[in-house]
Amino acid sequence: MTFSGLAPRRMFLTIVIGLAAILSLSAQQKPDCTVRVTLLQVNDVYQFAPVDLGTRGGLARLLTLKKTIQKESPNTLFLLSGDTISPSVESITYKGAQMIDSWNTAQLDYSTFGNHEFDFGPEVLRQRMQESKFKWVVANVIDKKTGKPFGDAQAYVVREFDGVKVAILGLTLEETKITSRPGPDVEFLSPCETAKKVVKDIHAHGIKTVIALTHLSMSEDKEVARCADVDVIIGGHEHTLLESESGGAPIFKMTADAREMGQIDLNISKNTGAVESIDWKVIPVTNEITDDPEFAAINRKYGTLIKELAKLVGRTSVDLDARSKAGRTQETNIGDFIADAFRAATGADVAVLNGGSIRADEITKAGPLTRRDVLSMLPFKNKVVKVEVSGAVLRQVLEHGVARSAEDAEPGRFPQVSGIRYTFDARRPAGSRIVDLSINGKPLDVSKTYTLAATDYVAIDGGDGYEMLKAARVLLPRERAQFDSDVLQAAIVARKTIAPKTDGRIKRLDQNQQPKSDCQ
Ligand SMILES: [Zn+2]
């Protein structure tokens, strides 16, 4: 989600190269013989409001840009390369409806699915598609019951401008099947094989210009460009500004949250209907661009929630490490702080928190902390319960917590703790990796009883494989328990300014070991 340190320089180069391309070509172009079709690109947009403290992004600014560009280039198509319904703090409440509303107002033309479009399940996505005034295009996400693209999506759409036809086909990551919640009735086909077939069909209809609107990894985009005759790939997913070329087709990806808008001009021959040349530039979306007044209705509609989320909760005088990878592999200052808050709020002896429940996936910079920051870190609305366990079960809990630490790069079950100090060695066999374990300063006593604070997801439902806790006696049931985000917020409010530091409660002996990777 964060802006890569390299990006501004790349972006500058891009603009220079893009402008140079336009300048050099404009002298040679014969305007009568070509039709210019302008593609406006954004991808991975989770916020309709500006991000980075209001300095970047914002769909109201995109609408201003779109209208300005369309005046100069009437054949303009506004495209979103997927990932918008989830995840965001607003989507906890609206399940993505706020984004559809915003895209409708911003006059989006087409979108493909990102892997996150299925996060709330297929029925919610169907609902969101029905609310969309723009069209969804996807060729490789198939409803098994109909054999057709999911919902009312089309494999591709055709548009005609001044006598030339262009086709836009959509493609989505196959891994969405396992990383999101599409359910058993949705099938994901190979992007390459699908593109081959669909482009053949497009060509059979006499259409030469093919735009692939994709949400794939760069390596898959490159593969698609090699196995199908597409003219340009408008992609996404990486959250990094990328420009590549494969199989003769340029591939573009913006970062995320509309920090930039790509403008890609296809110069298409009127005689042949084929792309003759392509110009492009990356336009930074900054606070120098005014909001389109049409967007005010959206701000009014969702303003209450946005204001609620902007409410100041307290401050942090240090950066908070809420990166997913850190919370799933090592002790973090925010992991310690949340686990301590869980323990204090329930009066338990110890607390265990699965690292995967800490989200945000960013370093929250020292400074003010808002309700949005709190909910970004703990978005699941789990309850903080208290159970009673024997020392033997508590040991099993921690062994389970590190049982995938050598096998997975980012195991969600990894235990952030409070009242516990442990040392583990992931080179040892799973089940005997904890080599040192103390509870509130004393060695763990397997026959002693301890009280444990954890989320209901882990302690009651046995989520993330914590099955051994399902049998534990419940002291504070979820019906009477507080939400995890409320416990965290109260702990910040009580201190006004927090400064959590790691204190070495988790030690890892195989720190420098990298998880095995297969070279293919
Ligand atoms: Zn994605």
PDB file of N, CA, C and O in Angstrom, residues 7-42:
ATOM      1  N   ALA A   7       9.665   5.136  -6.664  1.00  0.00           N
ATOM      2  CA  ALA A   7       8.610   5.528  -7.606  1.00  0.00           C
ATOM      3  C   ALA A   7       8.697   6.969  -8.111  1.00  0.00           C
ATOM      4  O   ALA A   7       8.548   7.187  -9.297  1.00  0.00           O
ATOM      5  N   PRO A   8       8.957   7.968  -7.209  1.00  0.00           N
ATOM      6  CA  PRO A   8       8.923   9.335  -7.738  1.00  0.00           C
ATOM      7  C   PRO A   8       9.915   9.533  -8.882  1.00  0.00           C
ATOM      8  O   PRO A   8       9.597  10.158  -9.878  1.00  0.00           O
ATOM      9  N   ARG A   9      11.131   8.948  -8.753  1.00  0.00           N
ATOM     10  CA  ARG A   9      12.112   9.138  -9.809  1.00  0.00           C
ATOM     11  C   ARG A   9      11.633   8.453 -11.088  1.00  0.00           C
ATOM     12  O   ARG A   9      11.694   9.008 -12.166  1.00  0.00           O
ATOM     13  N   ARG A  10      11.122   7.232 -10.907  1.00  0.00           N
ATOM     14  CA  ARG A  10      10.614   6.498 -12.075  1.00  0.00           C
ATOM     15  C   ARG A  10       9.514   7.298 -12.747  1.00  0.00           C
ATOM     16  O   ARG A  10       9.438   7.372 -13.954  1.00  0.00           O
ATOM     17  N   MET A  11       8.672   7.899 -11.869  1.00  0.00           N
ATOM     18  CA  MET A  11       7.532   8.596 -12.401  1.00  0.00           C
ATOM     19  C   MET A  11       7.997   9.801 -13.223  1.00  0.00           C
ATOM     20  O   MET A  11       7.492  10.074 -14.289  1.00  0.00           O
ATOM     21  N   PHE A  12       9.016  10.517 -12.673  1.00  0.00           N
ATOM     22  CA  PHE A  12       9.560  11.674 -13.367  1.00  0.00           C
ATOM     23  C   PHE A  12      10.064  11.250 -14.744  1.00  0.00           C
ATOM     24  O   PHE A  12       9.731  11.848 -15.754  1.00  0.00           O
ATOM     25  N   LEU A  13      10.837  10.141 -14.740  1.00  0.00           N
ATOM     26  CA  LEU A  13      11.366   9.642 -16.002  1.00  0.00           C
ATOM     27  C   LEU A  13      10.241   9.324 -16.969  1.00  0.00           C
ATOM     28  O   LEU A  13      10.294   9.634 -18.145  1.00  0.00           O
ATOM     29  N   THR A  14       9.209   8.695 -16.398  1.00  0.00           N
ATOM     30  CA  THR A  14       8.074   8.298 -17.225  1.00  0.00           C
ATOM     31  C   THR A  14       7.445   9.507 -17.894  1.00  0.00           C
ATOM     32  O   THR A  14       7.139   9.487 -19.077  1.00  0.00           O
ATOM     33  N   ILE A  15       7.278  10.559 -17.085  1.00  0.00           N
ATOM     34  CA  ILE A  15       6.629  11.746 -17.635  1.00  0.00           C
ATOM     35  C   ILE A  15       7.496  12.314 -18.757  1.00  0.00           C
ATOM     36  O   ILE A  15       7.025  12.625 -19.836  1.00  0.00           O
ATOM     37  N   VAL A  16       8.807  12.382 -18.483  1.00  0.00           N
ATOM     38  CA  VAL A  16       9.716  12.931 -19.494  1.00  0.00           C
ATOM     39  C   VAL A  16       9.662  12.084 -20.759  1.00  0.00           C
ATOM     40  O   VAL A  16       9.487  12.596 -21.857  1.00  0.00           O
ATOM     41  N   ILE A  17       9.757  10.754 -20.548  1.00  0.00           N
ATOM     42  CA  ILE A  17       9.734   9.863 -21.710  1.00  0.00           C
ATOM     43  C   ILE A  17       8.398   9.982 -22.434  1.00  0.00           C
ATOM     44  O   ILE A  17       8.331  10.092 -23.648  1.00  0.00           O
ATOM     45  N   GLY A  18       7.320  10.007 -21.633  1.00  0.00           N
ATOM     46  CA  GLY A  18       5.976  10.096 -22.206  1.00  0.00           C
ATOM     47  C   GLY A  18       5.808  11.354 -23.029  1.00  0.00           C
ATOM     48  O   GLY A  18       5.340  11.317 -24.162  1.00  0.00           O
ATOM     49  N   LEU A  19       6.258  12.498 -22.466  1.00  0.00           N
ATOM     50  CA  LEU A  19       6.130  13.764 -23.183  1.00  0.00           C
ATOM     51  C   LEU A  19       6.990  13.749 -24.441  1.00  0.00           C
ATOM     52  O   LEU A  19       6.559  14.182 -25.499  1.00  0.00           O
ATOM     53  N   ALA A  20       8.212  13.192 -24.289  1.00  0.00           N
ATOM     54  CA  ALA A  20       9.113  13.130 -25.436  1.00  0.00           C
ATOM     55  C   ALA A  20       8.459  12.325 -26.551  1.00  0.00           C
ATOM     56  O   ALA A  20       8.516  12.696 -27.719  1.00  0.00           O
ATOM     57  N   ALA A  21       7.810  11.222 -26.147  1.00  0.00           N
ATOM     58  CA  ALA A  21       7.153  10.371 -27.138  1.00  0.00           C
ATOM     59  C   ALA A  21       6.080  11.160 -27.881  1.00  0.00           C
ATOM     60  O   ALA A  21       5.974  11.098 -29.106  1.00  0.00           O
ATOM     61  N   ILE A  22       5.314  11.936 -27.103  1.00  0.00           N
ATOM     62  CA  ILE A  22       4.224  12.696 -27.734  1.00  0.00           C
ATOM     63  C   ILE A  22       4.803  13.758 -28.665  1.00  0.00           C
ATOM     64  O   ILE A  22       4.386  13.913 -29.803  1.00  0.00           O
ATOM     65  N   LEU A  23       5.853  14.492 -28.183  1.00  0.00           N
ATOM     66  CA  LEU A  23       6.435  15.563 -28.977  1.00  0.00           C
ATOM     67  C   LEU A  23       7.008  15.030 -30.285  1.00  0.00           C
ATOM     68  O   LEU A  23       6.769  15.575 -31.346  1.00  0.00           O
ATOM     69  N   SER A  24       7.758  13.901 -30.171  1.00  0.00           N
ATOM     70  CA  SER A  24       8.412  13.390 -31.370  1.00  0.00           C
ATOM     71  C   SER A  24       7.388  12.859 -32.358  1.00  0.00           C
ATOM     72  O   SER A  24       7.576  12.984 -33.556  1.00  0.00           O
ATOM     73  N   LEU A  25       6.310  12.302 -31.843  1.00  0.00           N
ATOM     74  CA  LEU A  25       5.351  11.700 -32.761  1.00  0.00           C
ATOM     75  C   LEU A  25       4.399  12.710 -33.376  1.00  0.00           C
ATOM     76  O   LEU A  25       3.976  12.552 -34.509  1.00  0.00           O
ATOM     77  N   SER A  26       4.110  13.775 -32.586  1.00  0.00           N
ATOM     78  CA  SER A  26       3.079  14.678 -33.081  1.00  0.00           C
ATOM     79  C   SER A  26       3.501  15.337 -34.395  1.00  0.00           C
ATOM     80  O   SER A  26       2.659  15.657 -35.219  1.00  0.00           O
ATOM     81  N   ALA A  27       4.832  15.496 -34.561  1.00  0.00           N
ATOM     82  CA  ALA A  27       5.313  16.115 -35.785  1.00  0.00           C
ATOM     83  C   ALA A  27       5.065  15.216 -36.999  1.00  0.00           C
ATOM     84  O   ALA A  27       4.775  15.695 -38.084  1.00  0.00           O
ATOM     85  N   GLN A  28       5.158  13.874 -36.750  1.00  0.00           N
ATOM     86  CA  GLN A  28       5.058  12.971 -37.898  1.00  0.00           C
ATOM     87  C   GLN A  28       3.623  12.511 -38.173  1.00  0.00           C
ATOM     88  O   GLN A  28       3.336  12.005 -39.236  1.00  0.00           O
ATOM     89  N   GLN A  29       2.761  12.645 -37.150  1.00  0.00           N
ATOM     90  CA  GLN A  29       1.436  12.051 -37.313  1.00  0.00           C
ATOM     91  C   GLN A  29       0.609  12.727 -38.404  1.00  0.00           C
ATOM     92  O   GLN A  29       0.646  13.939 -38.564  1.00  0.00           O
ATOM     93  N   LYS A  30      -0.144  11.893 -39.073  1.00  0.00           N
ATOM     94  CA  LYS A  30      -1.110  12.454 -40.022  1.00  0.00           C
ATOM     95  C   LYS A  30      -2.473  12.263 -39.372  1.00  0.00           C
ATOM     96  O   LYS A  30      -3.023  11.167 -39.401  1.00  0.00           O
ATOM     97  N   PRO A  31      -2.994  13.324 -38.789  1.00  0.00           N
ATOM     98  CA  PRO A  31      -4.194  13.187 -37.980  1.00  0.00           C
ATOM     99  C   PRO A  31      -5.382  12.608 -38.742  1.00  0.00           C
ATOM    100  O   PRO A  31      -6.234  11.965 -38.178  1.00  0.00           O
ATOM    101  N   ASP A  32      -5.411  12.798 -40.037  1.00  0.00           N
ATOM    102  CA  ASP A  32      -6.550  12.313 -40.825  1.00  0.00           C
ATOM    103  C   ASP A  32      -6.593  10.798 -40.917  1.00  0.00           C
ATOM    104  O   ASP A  32      -7.640  10.203 -41.112  1.00  0.00           O
ATOM    105  N   CYS A  33      -5.417  10.194 -40.835  1.00  0.00           N
ATOM    106  CA  CYS A  33      -5.340   8.761 -41.073  1.00  0.00           C
ATOM    107  C   CYS A  33      -5.449   7.925 -39.807  1.00  0.00           C
ATOM    108  O   CYS A  33      -5.599   6.726 -39.893  1.00  0.00           O
ATOM    109  N   THR A  34      -5.300   8.557 -38.652  1.00  0.00           N
ATOM    110  CA  THR A  34      -5.381   7.777 -37.414  1.00  0.00           C
ATOM    111  C   THR A  34      -6.489   8.298 -36.511  1.00  0.00           C
ATOM    112  O   THR A  34      -6.867   9.466 -36.564  1.00  0.00           O
ATOM    113  N   VAL A  35      -6.974   7.375 -35.713  1.00  0.00           N
ATOM    114  CA  VAL A  35      -7.952   7.735 -34.683  1.00  0.00           C
ATOM    115  C   VAL A  35      -7.247   7.556 -33.348  1.00  0.00           C
ATOM    116  O   VAL A  35      -6.618   6.533 -33.105  1.00  0.00           O
ATOM    117  N   ARG A  36      -7.354   8.578 -32.493  1.00  0.00           N
ATOM    118  CA  ARG A  36      -6.726   8.446 -31.179  1.00  0.00           C
ATOM    119  C   ARG A  36      -7.765   7.966 -30.162  1.00  0.00           C
ATOM    120  O   ARG A  36      -8.812   8.584 -30.002  1.00  0.00           O
ATOM    121  N   VAL A  37      -7.448   6.845 -29.516  1.00  0.00           N
ATOM    122  CA  VAL A  37      -8.301   6.361 -28.417  1.00  0.00           C
ATOM    123  C   VAL A  37      -7.482   6.468 -27.141  1.00  0.00           C
ATOM    124  O   VAL A  37      -6.383   5.921 -27.051  1.00  0.00           O
ATOM    125  N   THR A  38      -8.009   7.217 -26.192  1.00  0.00           N
ATOM    126  CA  THR A  38      -7.272   7.459 -24.944  1.00  0.00           C
ATOM    127  C   THR A  38      -7.791   6.541 -23.838  1.00  0.00           C
ATOM    128  O   THR A  38      -8.996   6.495 -23.588  1.00  0.00           O
ATOM    129  N   LEU A  39      -6.855   5.818 -23.216  1.00  0.00           N
ATOM    130  CA  LEU A  39      -7.216   4.965 -22.085  1.00  0.00           C
ATOM    131  C   LEU A  39      -6.744   5.652 -20.811  1.00  0.00           C
ATOM    132  O   LEU A  39      -5.566   6.031 -20.716  1.00  0.00           O
ATOM    133  N   LEU A  40      -7.638   5.818 -19.860  1.00  0.00           N
ATOM    134  CA  LEU A  40      -7.240   6.358 -18.559  1.00  0.00           C
ATOM    135  C   LEU A  40      -7.224   5.199 -17.581  1.00  0.00           C
ATOM    136  O   LEU A  40      -8.211   4.473 -17.450  1.00  0.00           O
ATOM    137  N   GLN A  41      -6.092   5.010 -16.922  1.00  0.00           N
ATOM    138  CA  GLN A  41      -5.904   3.812 -16.102  1.00  0.00           C
ATOM    139  C   GLN A  41      -5.731   4.129 -14.619  1.00  0.00           C
ATOM    140  O   GLN A  41      -4.910   4.961 -14.233  1.00  0.00           O
ATOM    141  N   VAL A  42      -6.503   3.413 -13.787  1.00  0.00           N
ATOM    142  CA  VAL A  42      -6.194   3.302 -12.358  1.00  0.00           C
ATOM    143  C   VAL A  42      -6.365   1.834 -11.979  1.00  0.00           C
ATOM    144  O   VAL A  42      -7.020   1.065 -12.684  1.00  0.00           O
TER     145      VAL A  42
END
